[in-house]
Every structure is written in C-alpha cells, then in structure tokens.
Amino acid sequence: MSDRAPGDLELVRLFVNTLELETGDDDLSDPAALQSWLEDHGFVHGGAAASTDLDAAKRLREALRSLLAENAGSVIRKEAAETLGAAADRARLVLRFDPHGGVRLEPGAAGITGALGRLVAIGAGAMADGTWTRLKACRAEDCRWAFYDHARNRSRQWCSMAVCGNRTKARSYRRRHAA
Ligand SMILES: [Zn+2]
C-alpha cells in the first residue's frame, strides 16, 4: 500500500517525514541540511539558511504533524494552527489568479521564508480540494509518520512502516483470536 500523497501534497508529507521520531533521525539537522533539502525538492535555488530559518522550519514541521495527527483522529494542539498562520504571514501569501479562472496561493517572500510559506500554501490548497483530510500522521505516539490514506472509507490510522504495520496486524490478530 502506498503512503504517497497526490501532487504537491507529497512535498508536505516528505517535509513532515524529515524527522523520524522513533529513532530521532533528522534530515534537517542544521541550517545547511535544511537548505539542501529545500533545494533538492525545488523550493529554493541557492542561498543559505540561517539558524532562525531552521527553528521556523522545525516549528512548522511539528505544527503540520499535529494537524495530520488530527486528521487521523488525535487531539490537536491549538498552537499548531497559529504556527501555520504565522508562517503564512511571514511568507506574505497572496492569491494569484490566472486568466483561465484558476487561483492559487503564492509566497511574496523569497528564500527559506517563502519556501516554508509554500508548504503552508500547498496545505491550504489541499484543504480547498478535499485531499487534506487524507494526509495523516500515524496514531502511534512514538511514530507519527505522515502517510496518505488511499482507503475508500478514509479509515486508516496507522502508517505502513514495518513496526506500525506489525502493530496493526497484531491488533487484528488479537481481535480475531479474542476469547
Ligand atoms: Zn506509524
């Protein structure tokens, strides 16, 4: 089963998954690592991230994870929505209309601030087109891996990583074999 999200929403999923909570492995370990991740994924071309950028990126990452956990049925922290709003403000997200009747959010700010704003804009676009609620963070507190729920009934709560897949299997095994 694929965990990948459609279109640009996959970038949000990959961003959240730059930190593996269970092991502590963090692809955004320092400002240079943040810079190259954003370059590798087409958000920025050149420049250098500062340590304040790294702080902002990590705050945004956990805010997004918190919203994705809510999509999987967990209780959200109130600050998460505020963090996304603040990132949108800093990036000066504006509406861009095209002549064919389309509209999208784009950051007015450049660099890392603009890149983080673009991640928020992708999330907002997904909320508008209905794909957002399928992007979830695994219910297991020590996992919280981001995955896209392709199930017709949108019922998935655990990711398909080996450990959580086994957890799910163990649970249904227990259910099947209960008294
Ligand atoms: Zn998981």
Coordinates of N, CA and C and ligand atoms in Angstrom, one line a residue:
M1 N 0.8 -1.2 0.0 CA 0.0 0.0 0.0 C 0.9 1.3 0.0
S2 N 0.6 2.1 -0.9 CA 1.4 3.4 -1.0 C 1.0 4.4 0.0
D3 N 2.0 5.1 0.6 CA 1.7 6.1 1.5 C 1.8 7.5 0.9
R4 N 2.2 7.5 -0.4 CA 2.4 8.8 -1.1 C 1.1 9.6 -1.4
A5 N 1.3 10.9 -1.2 CA 0.2 11.8 -1.5 C 0.2 12.3 -2.9
P6 N -1.0 12.7 -3.4 CA -1.0 13.2 -4.8 C -0.4 14.6 -5.0
G7 N 0.2 14.8 -6.1 CA 0.7 16.1 -6.5 C 1.7 16.7 -5.5
D8 N 1.6 18.1 -5.3 CA 2.5 18.8 -4.4 C 2.3 18.4 -3.0
L9 N 1.1 17.8 -2.6 CA 0.9 17.5 -1.2 C 1.9 16.5 -0.7
E10 N 2.5 15.7 -1.7 CA 3.6 14.8 -1.3 C 4.8 15.5 -0.7
L11 N 5.0 16.8 -1.1 CA 6.1 17.6 -0.6 C 5.9 17.8 0.9
V12 N 4.6 18.1 1.3 CA 4.3 18.3 2.7 C 4.5 17.0 3.5
R13 N 4.1 15.9 2.9 CA 4.3 14.6 3.6 C 5.8 14.3 3.8
L14 N 6.6 14.6 2.7 CA 8.0 14.4 2.8 C 8.7 15.3 3.8
F15 N 8.2 16.5 3.9 CA 8.8 17.5 4.8 C 8.5 17.1 6.3
V16 N 7.3 16.6 6.5 CA 7.0 16.2 7.9 C 7.8 15.0 8.2
N17 N 8.1 14.1 7.2 CA 8.8 12.9 7.5 C 10.4 13.1 7.4
T18 N 10.8 14.3 7.4 CA 12.3 14.5 7.5 C 12.8 14.2 9.0
L19 N 11.8 14.1 9.9 CA 12.2 13.7 11.2 C 11.5 12.3 11.5
E20 N 12.4 11.3 11.9 CA 11.8 10.1 12.3 C 11.8 10.0 13.8
L21 N 10.6 10.2 14.4 CA 10.5 10.3 15.9 C 11.1 9.1 16.6
E22 N 10.8 7.9 16.0 CA 11.2 6.7 16.8 C 12.7 6.6 17.0
T23 N 13.5 7.1 16.0 CA 14.9 7.0 16.1 C 15.6 8.3 16.4
G24 N 14.9 9.4 16.1 CA 15.5 10.7 16.3 C 16.3 11.1 15.1
D25 N 16.3 10.3 14.0 CA 17.0 10.7 12.8 C 16.3 11.9 12.2
D26 N 17.1 13.0 12.0 CA 16.6 14.2 11.5 C 17.3 14.7 10.2
D27 N 16.6 14.7 9.1 CA 17.3 15.2 7.9 C 17.5 16.7 7.9
L28 N 16.9 17.4 8.8 CA 17.1 18.9 9.0 C 17.9 19.1 10.2
S29 N 19.1 18.5 10.2 CA 19.9 18.6 11.4 C 20.6 19.9 11.7
D30 N 20.8 20.7 10.6 CA 21.4 22.0 10.8 C 21.0 22.9 9.6
P31 N 21.3 24.2 9.6 CA 20.8 25.1 8.6 C 21.2 24.6 7.2
A32 N 22.4 24.1 7.0 CA 22.9 23.7 5.7 C 22.0 22.5 5.2
A33 N 21.6 21.6 6.1 CA 20.8 20.4 5.7 C 19.4 20.9 5.3
L34 N 18.9 21.9 6.0 CA 17.6 22.5 5.6 C 17.7 23.1 4.2
Q35 N 18.8 23.8 4.0 CA 19.0 24.5 2.7 C 19.0 23.4 1.6
S36 N 19.8 22.3 1.8 CA 19.9 21.4 0.7 C 18.6 20.6 0.5
W37 N 17.8 20.3 1.6 CA 16.5 19.6 1.4 C 15.6 20.5 0.6
L38 N 15.6 21.8 0.9 CA 14.7 22.7 0.1 C 15.1 22.8 -1.3
E39 N 16.4 22.8 -1.6 CA 16.9 22.8 -2.9 C 16.6 21.5 -3.7
D40 N 16.8 20.4 -3.0 CA 16.6 19.1 -3.6 C 15.1 18.9 -4.0
H41 N 14.2 19.6 -3.3 CA 12.8 19.5 -3.6 C 12.2 20.6 -4.3
G42 N 13.1 21.5 -4.9 CA 12.7 22.5 -5.8 C 12.1 23.8 -5.2
F43 N 12.3 23.9 -3.8 CA 11.7 25.1 -3.2 C 12.6 26.4 -3.3
V44 N 13.9 26.2 -3.3 CA 14.8 27.3 -3.4 C 15.9 26.9 -4.3
H45 N 16.5 28.0 -4.9 CA 17.7 27.8 -5.7 C 18.8 28.7 -5.2
G46 N 19.8 28.1 -4.6 CA 20.9 28.9 -4.0 C 20.5 29.6 -2.7
G47 N 21.4 30.3 -2.1 CA 21.2 31.0 -0.8 C 21.7 30.2 0.3
A48 N 21.5 30.6 1.5 CA 22.0 29.9 2.7 C 20.9 30.1 3.8
A49 N 20.6 29.0 4.5 CA 19.6 29.1 5.6 C 20.3 29.5 6.8
A50 N 19.6 30.3 7.7 CA 20.2 30.7 9.0 C 19.6 29.8 10.0
S51 N 20.1 29.9 11.3 CA 19.6 29.1 12.3 C 18.2 29.5 12.7
T52 N 17.8 30.8 12.5 CA 16.4 31.1 12.7 C 15.5 30.5 11.7
D53 N 16.0 30.3 10.5 CA 15.2 29.6 9.5 C 14.9 28.1 9.9
L54 N 16.0 27.5 10.5 CA 15.9 26.1 10.9 C 14.9 26.0 12.0
D55 N 14.9 27.0 13.0 CA 13.9 27.0 14.1 C 12.5 27.1 13.5
A56 N 12.3 28.0 12.5 CA 11.0 28.2 11.9 C 10.5 26.9 11.2
A57 N 11.5 26.3 10.5 CA 11.2 25.1 9.7 C 10.7 24.0 10.7
K58 N 11.4 23.8 11.8 CA 11.1 22.7 12.7 C 9.8 23.0 13.4
R59 N 9.5 24.3 13.7 CA 8.2 24.6 14.3 C 7.1 24.3 13.4
L60 N 7.3 24.7 12.1 CA 6.3 24.4 11.1 C 6.1 22.9 10.9
R61 N 7.2 22.1 10.9 CA 7.1 20.7 10.7 C 6.2 20.1 11.8
E62 N 6.5 20.5 13.1 CA 5.7 19.9 14.2 C 4.2 20.3 14.1
A63 N 4.0 21.6 13.7 CA 2.6 22.1 13.6 C 1.9 21.3 12.5
L64 N 2.5 21.0 11.4 CA 1.9 20.2 10.3 C 1.6 18.8 10.8
R65 N 2.6 18.3 11.5 CA 2.5 16.9 12.1 C 1.2 16.8 13.0
S66 N 1.1 17.9 13.8 CA 0.0 18.0 14.7 C -1.4 18.0 14.0
L67 N -1.4 18.8 12.9 CA -2.7 18.8 12.1 C -2.9 17.4 11.4
L68 N -1.9 16.8 11.0 CA -2.0 15.5 10.3 C -2.5 14.4 11.4
A69 N -2.0 14.6 12.6 CA -2.5 13.7 13.7 C -3.9 13.9 13.9
E70 N -4.4 15.1 13.8 CA -5.8 15.4 14.0 C -6.6 14.7 12.9
N71 N -6.0 14.7 11.7 CA -6.7 14.0 10.5 C -6.9 12.6 10.8
A72 N -6.0 12.0 11.7 CA -6.1 10.6 12.0 C -6.9 10.4 13.3
G73 N -7.5 11.4 13.8 CA -8.3 11.3 15.0 C -7.7 11.7 16.3
S74 N -6.5 12.2 16.3 CA -5.9 12.6 17.6 C -6.3 14.0 17.9
V75 N -6.1 14.4 19.1 CA -6.4 15.8 19.5 C -5.3 16.7 19.2
I76 N -5.7 17.8 18.6 CA -4.7 18.8 18.1 C -4.3 19.8 19.1
R77 N -3.0 20.2 19.1 CA -2.6 21.3 19.9 C -3.0 22.6 19.3
K78 N -3.6 23.6 20.0 CA -4.1 24.8 19.5 C -3.0 25.6 18.8
E79 N -1.8 25.6 19.3 CA -0.7 26.4 18.7 C -0.4 26.0 17.3
A80 N -0.8 24.8 16.9 CA -0.4 24.3 15.5 C -1.0 25.2 14.5
A81 N -2.3 25.5 14.6 CA -3.0 26.4 13.6 C -2.4 27.8 13.6
E82 N -2.0 28.3 14.8 CA -1.4 29.6 14.9 C 0.0 29.6 14.3
T83 N 0.7 28.5 14.4 CA 2.1 28.4 13.8 C 2.0 28.5 12.3
L84 N 1.0 27.8 11.7 CA 0.8 27.8 10.3 C 0.4 29.2 9.8
G85 N -0.5 29.9 10.6 CA -0.9 31.2 10.3 C 0.3 32.2 10.3
A86 N 1.1 32.0 11.3 CA 2.3 32.9 11.4 C 3.2 32.7 10.2
A87 N 3.4 31.5 9.8 CA 4.3 31.2 8.7 C 3.7 31.8 7.4
A88 N 2.4 31.7 7.3 CA 1.8 32.3 6.1 C 1.9 33.8 6.1
D89 N 1.8 34.4 7.3 CA 2.0 35.9 7.4 C 3.4 36.3 7.0
R90 N 4.4 35.6 7.6 CA 5.8 35.9 7.3 C 6.1 35.8 5.8
A91 N 5.5 34.7 5.2 CA 5.8 34.5 3.8 C 5.0 35.4 2.8
R92 N 4.1 36.2 3.5 CA 3.2 37.1 2.7 C 2.5 36.3 1.6
L93 N 1.7 35.3 2.0 CA 1.0 34.5 1.0 C -0.1 35.4 0.3
V94 N -0.1 35.4 -1.0 CA -1.1 36.2 -1.7 C -1.8 35.3 -2.8
L95 N -3.0 35.7 -3.1 CA -3.8 35.0 -4.1 C -3.3 35.4 -5.5
R96 N -3.0 34.4 -6.4 CA -2.7 34.7 -7.8 C -3.7 34.1 -8.7
F97 N -4.4 34.9 -9.5 CA -5.4 34.4 -10.4 C -4.8 34.3 -11.8
D98 N -5.2 33.2 -12.5 CA -4.7 33.1 -13.8 C -5.9 33.4 -14.8
P99 N -5.6 33.7 -16.1 CA -6.7 34.1 -17.0 C -7.7 33.0 -17.2
H100 N -7.4 31.8 -16.9 CA -8.3 30.6 -17.2 C -9.2 30.3 -16.0
G101 N -9.2 31.2 -15.0 CA -10.2 31.0 -13.9 C -9.6 30.3 -12.7
G102 N -8.3 30.0 -12.8 CA -7.7 29.3 -11.7 C -7.2 30.3 -10.6
V103 N -7.0 29.8 -9.4 CA -6.4 30.6 -8.4 C -5.5 29.8 -7.5
R104 N -4.4 30.4 -7.1 CA -3.5 29.7 -6.1 C -2.9 30.7 -5.2
L105 N -2.4 30.1 -4.1 CA -1.7 30.9 -3.1 C -0.2 30.9 -3.4
E106 N 0.5 32.1 -3.4 CA 1.9 32.1 -3.6 C 2.6 33.0 -2.6
P107 N 3.8 32.6 -2.2 CA 4.5 33.5 -1.2 C 5.1 34.7 -1.9
G108 N 4.9 35.9 -1.3 CA 5.5 37.1 -1.7 C 7.0 37.2 -1.3
A109 N 7.3 36.5 -0.2 CA 8.6 36.5 0.4 C 9.5 35.5 -0.4
A110 N 10.8 35.8 -0.4 CA 11.7 34.9 -1.1 C 12.4 34.0 -0.1
G111 N 13.4 33.2 -0.6 CA 14.2 32.4 0.3 C 13.5 31.4 1.1
I112 N 14.1 31.1 2.2 CA 13.5 30.0 3.1 C 12.1 30.4 3.6
T113 N 12.0 31.6 4.0 CA 10.6 32.1 4.5 C 9.6 31.8 3.4
G114 N 9.9 32.2 2.2 CA 9.0 31.9 1.1 C 8.7 30.4 0.9
A115 N 9.8 29.6 1.0 CA 9.7 28.2 0.8 C 8.8 27.6 1.9
L116 N 8.9 28.0 3.2 CA 8.1 27.5 4.2 C 6.6 27.9 4.0
G117 N 6.5 29.1 3.5 CA 5.1 29.6 3.1 C 4.5 28.8 2.0
R118 N 5.3 28.3 1.1 CA 4.8 27.5 0.0 C 4.3 26.2 0.5
L119 N 4.9 25.6 1.6 CA 4.4 24.4 2.2 C 3.1 24.6 2.8
V120 N 2.9 25.8 3.4 CA 1.6 26.1 4.0 C 0.6 26.3 2.9
A121 N 1.0 27.0 1.8 CA 0.1 27.2 0.6 C -0.4 25.9 0.0
I122 N 0.5 24.9 0.0 CA 0.2 23.6 -0.6 C -0.9 22.9 0.3
G123 N -0.7 23.1 1.7 CA -1.7 22.6 2.6 C -3.0 23.2 2.5
A124 N -3.0 24.5 2.3 CA -4.3 25.3 2.1 C -5.0 24.8 0.8
G125 N -4.2 24.6 -0.2 CA -4.8 24.1 -1.5 C -5.4 22.8 -1.3
A126 N -4.8 21.9 -0.5 CA -5.3 20.6 -0.3 C -6.6 20.6 0.5
M127 N -6.6 21.6 1.5 CA -7.8 21.8 2.3 C -9.0 22.2 1.4
A128 N -8.7 23.0 0.3 CA -9.7 23.5 -0.6 C -10.2 22.4 -1.5
D129 N -9.2 21.5 -1.9 CA -9.7 20.5 -2.9 C -10.1 19.2 -2.3
G130 N -10.0 19.1 -0.9 CA -10.5 17.9 -0.2 C -9.5 16.8 0.0
T131 N -8.3 17.0 -0.4 CA -7.3 15.9 -0.2 C -6.7 16.0 1.1
W132 N -6.7 17.1 1.8 CA -6.0 17.4 3.0 C -6.3 16.3 4.1
T133 N -7.6 16.0 4.3 CA -8.0 15.2 5.4 C -7.5 13.7 5.3
R134 N -7.0 13.4 4.0 CA -6.5 12.1 3.8 C -5.0 12.0 4.2
L135 N -4.4 13.2 4.4 CA -3.0 13.2 4.8 C -3.0 13.1 6.3
K136 N -2.4 12.1 6.8 CA -2.5 11.8 8.3 C -1.1 11.5 8.9
A137 N -1.1 11.7 10.2 CA 0.1 11.3 10.9 C -0.3 10.1 11.7
C138 N 0.5 9.0 11.7 CA 0.3 7.8 12.4 C -0.2 8.0 13.8
R139 N -1.2 7.2 14.2 CA -1.8 7.3 15.6 C -0.8 7.0 16.7
A140 N 0.2 6.1 16.3 CA 1.2 5.7 17.4 C 2.0 6.9 17.8
E141 N 2.0 7.2 19.1 CA 2.6 8.4 19.6 C 4.1 8.5 19.3
D142 N 4.7 7.3 19.4 CA 6.2 7.3 19.1 C 6.5 7.2 17.7
C143 N 5.5 7.3 16.8 CA 5.8 7.2 15.3 C 5.4 8.5 14.6
R144 N 4.1 8.7 14.5 CA 3.6 10.0 13.9 C 4.1 10.2 12.5
W145 N 4.4 9.1 11.8 CA 4.9 9.2 10.4 C 3.7 9.6 9.5
A146 N 4.0 10.5 8.6 CA 3.0 11.1 7.7 C 2.7 10.1 6.6
F147 N 1.4 9.8 6.3 CA 1.1 9.0 5.2 C -0.2 9.4 4.6
Y148 N -0.5 9.1 3.4 CA -1.7 9.5 2.7 C -2.7 8.3 2.7
D149 N -3.9 8.5 3.2 CA -4.8 7.4 3.3 C -5.6 7.3 2.0
H150 N -5.2 6.2 1.2 CA -5.9 6.0 -0.1 C -7.2 5.1 0.1
A151 N -7.4 4.7 1.3 CA -8.6 3.8 1.5 C -9.9 4.5 1.2
R152 N -10.8 3.8 0.5 CA -12.0 4.3 0.1 C -12.8 5.0 1.3
N153 N -12.8 4.3 2.4 CA -13.5 4.8 3.6 C -12.7 5.7 4.5
R154 N -11.5 6.1 4.1 CA -10.6 7.0 4.8 C -10.4 6.6 6.3
S155 N -10.3 5.3 6.5 CA -10.3 4.8 7.9 C -8.9 4.5 8.4
R156 N -7.9 4.7 7.6 CA -6.5 4.3 8.1 C -6.1 5.2 9.2
Q157 N -5.5 4.7 10.3 CA -5.0 5.5 11.4 C -3.5 5.2 11.6
W158 N -3.0 4.1 11.1 CA -1.6 3.8 11.4 C -0.8 3.7 10.0
C159 N 0.4 4.1 10.1 CA 1.2 4.1 8.8 C 1.6 2.7 8.5
S160 N 2.2 2.5 7.3 CA 2.6 1.1 6.9 C 4.0 0.8 7.2
M161 N 4.7 1.6 8.0 CA 6.1 1.3 8.3 C 6.1 -0.1 9.1
A162 N 7.2 -0.8 9.0 CA 7.2 -2.2 9.5 C 6.7 -2.3 10.9
V163 N 7.1 -1.4 11.8 CA 6.7 -1.5 13.2 C 5.2 -1.3 13.4
C164 N 4.7 -0.3 12.7 CA 3.3 0.0 12.8 C 2.4 -1.0 12.1
G165 N 2.9 -1.4 10.9 CA 2.2 -2.5 10.2 C 2.0 -3.7 11.0
N166 N 3.1 -4.0 11.7 CA 3.1 -5.2 12.6 C 2.1 -5.0 13.8
R167 N 2.1 -3.7 14.3 CA 1.2 -3.3 15.4 C -0.2 -3.5 14.9
T168 N -0.5 -3.1 13.7 CA -1.9 -3.2 13.2 C -2.3 -4.7 13.0
K169 N -1.3 -5.5 12.5 CA -1.6 -6.9 12.3 C -1.8 -7.6 13.6
A170 N -1.0 -7.2 14.6 CA -1.1 -7.8 16.0 C -2.5 -7.5 16.6
R171 N -2.9 -6.2 16.3 CA -4.2 -5.8 16.8 C -5.3 -6.6 16.2
S172 N -5.3 -6.8 14.9 CA -6.4 -7.5 14.3 C -6.3 -9.0 14.6
Y173 N -5.0 -9.5 14.8 CA -4.8 -10.9 15.2 C -5.5 -11.1 16.6
R174 N -5.2 -10.1 17.5 CA -5.8 -10.2 18.8 C -7.4 -10.2 18.8
R175 N -7.9 -9.3 17.9 CA -9.3 -9.2 17.7 C -9.9 -10.5 17.3
R176 N -9.2 -11.0 16.2 CA -9.8 -12.3 15.7 C -9.7 -13.4 16.6
H177 N -8.7 -13.4 17.5 CA -8.5 -14.5 18.4 C -9.0 -14.2 19.9
A178 N -9.7 -13.1 20.0 CA -10.1 -12.8 21.4 C -11.2 -13.8 21.8
A179 N -11.1 -14.2 23.0 CA -12.0 -15.1 23.7 C -13.0 -15.7 22.8
Ligands
ZN1 ZN 3.4 4.5 12.4

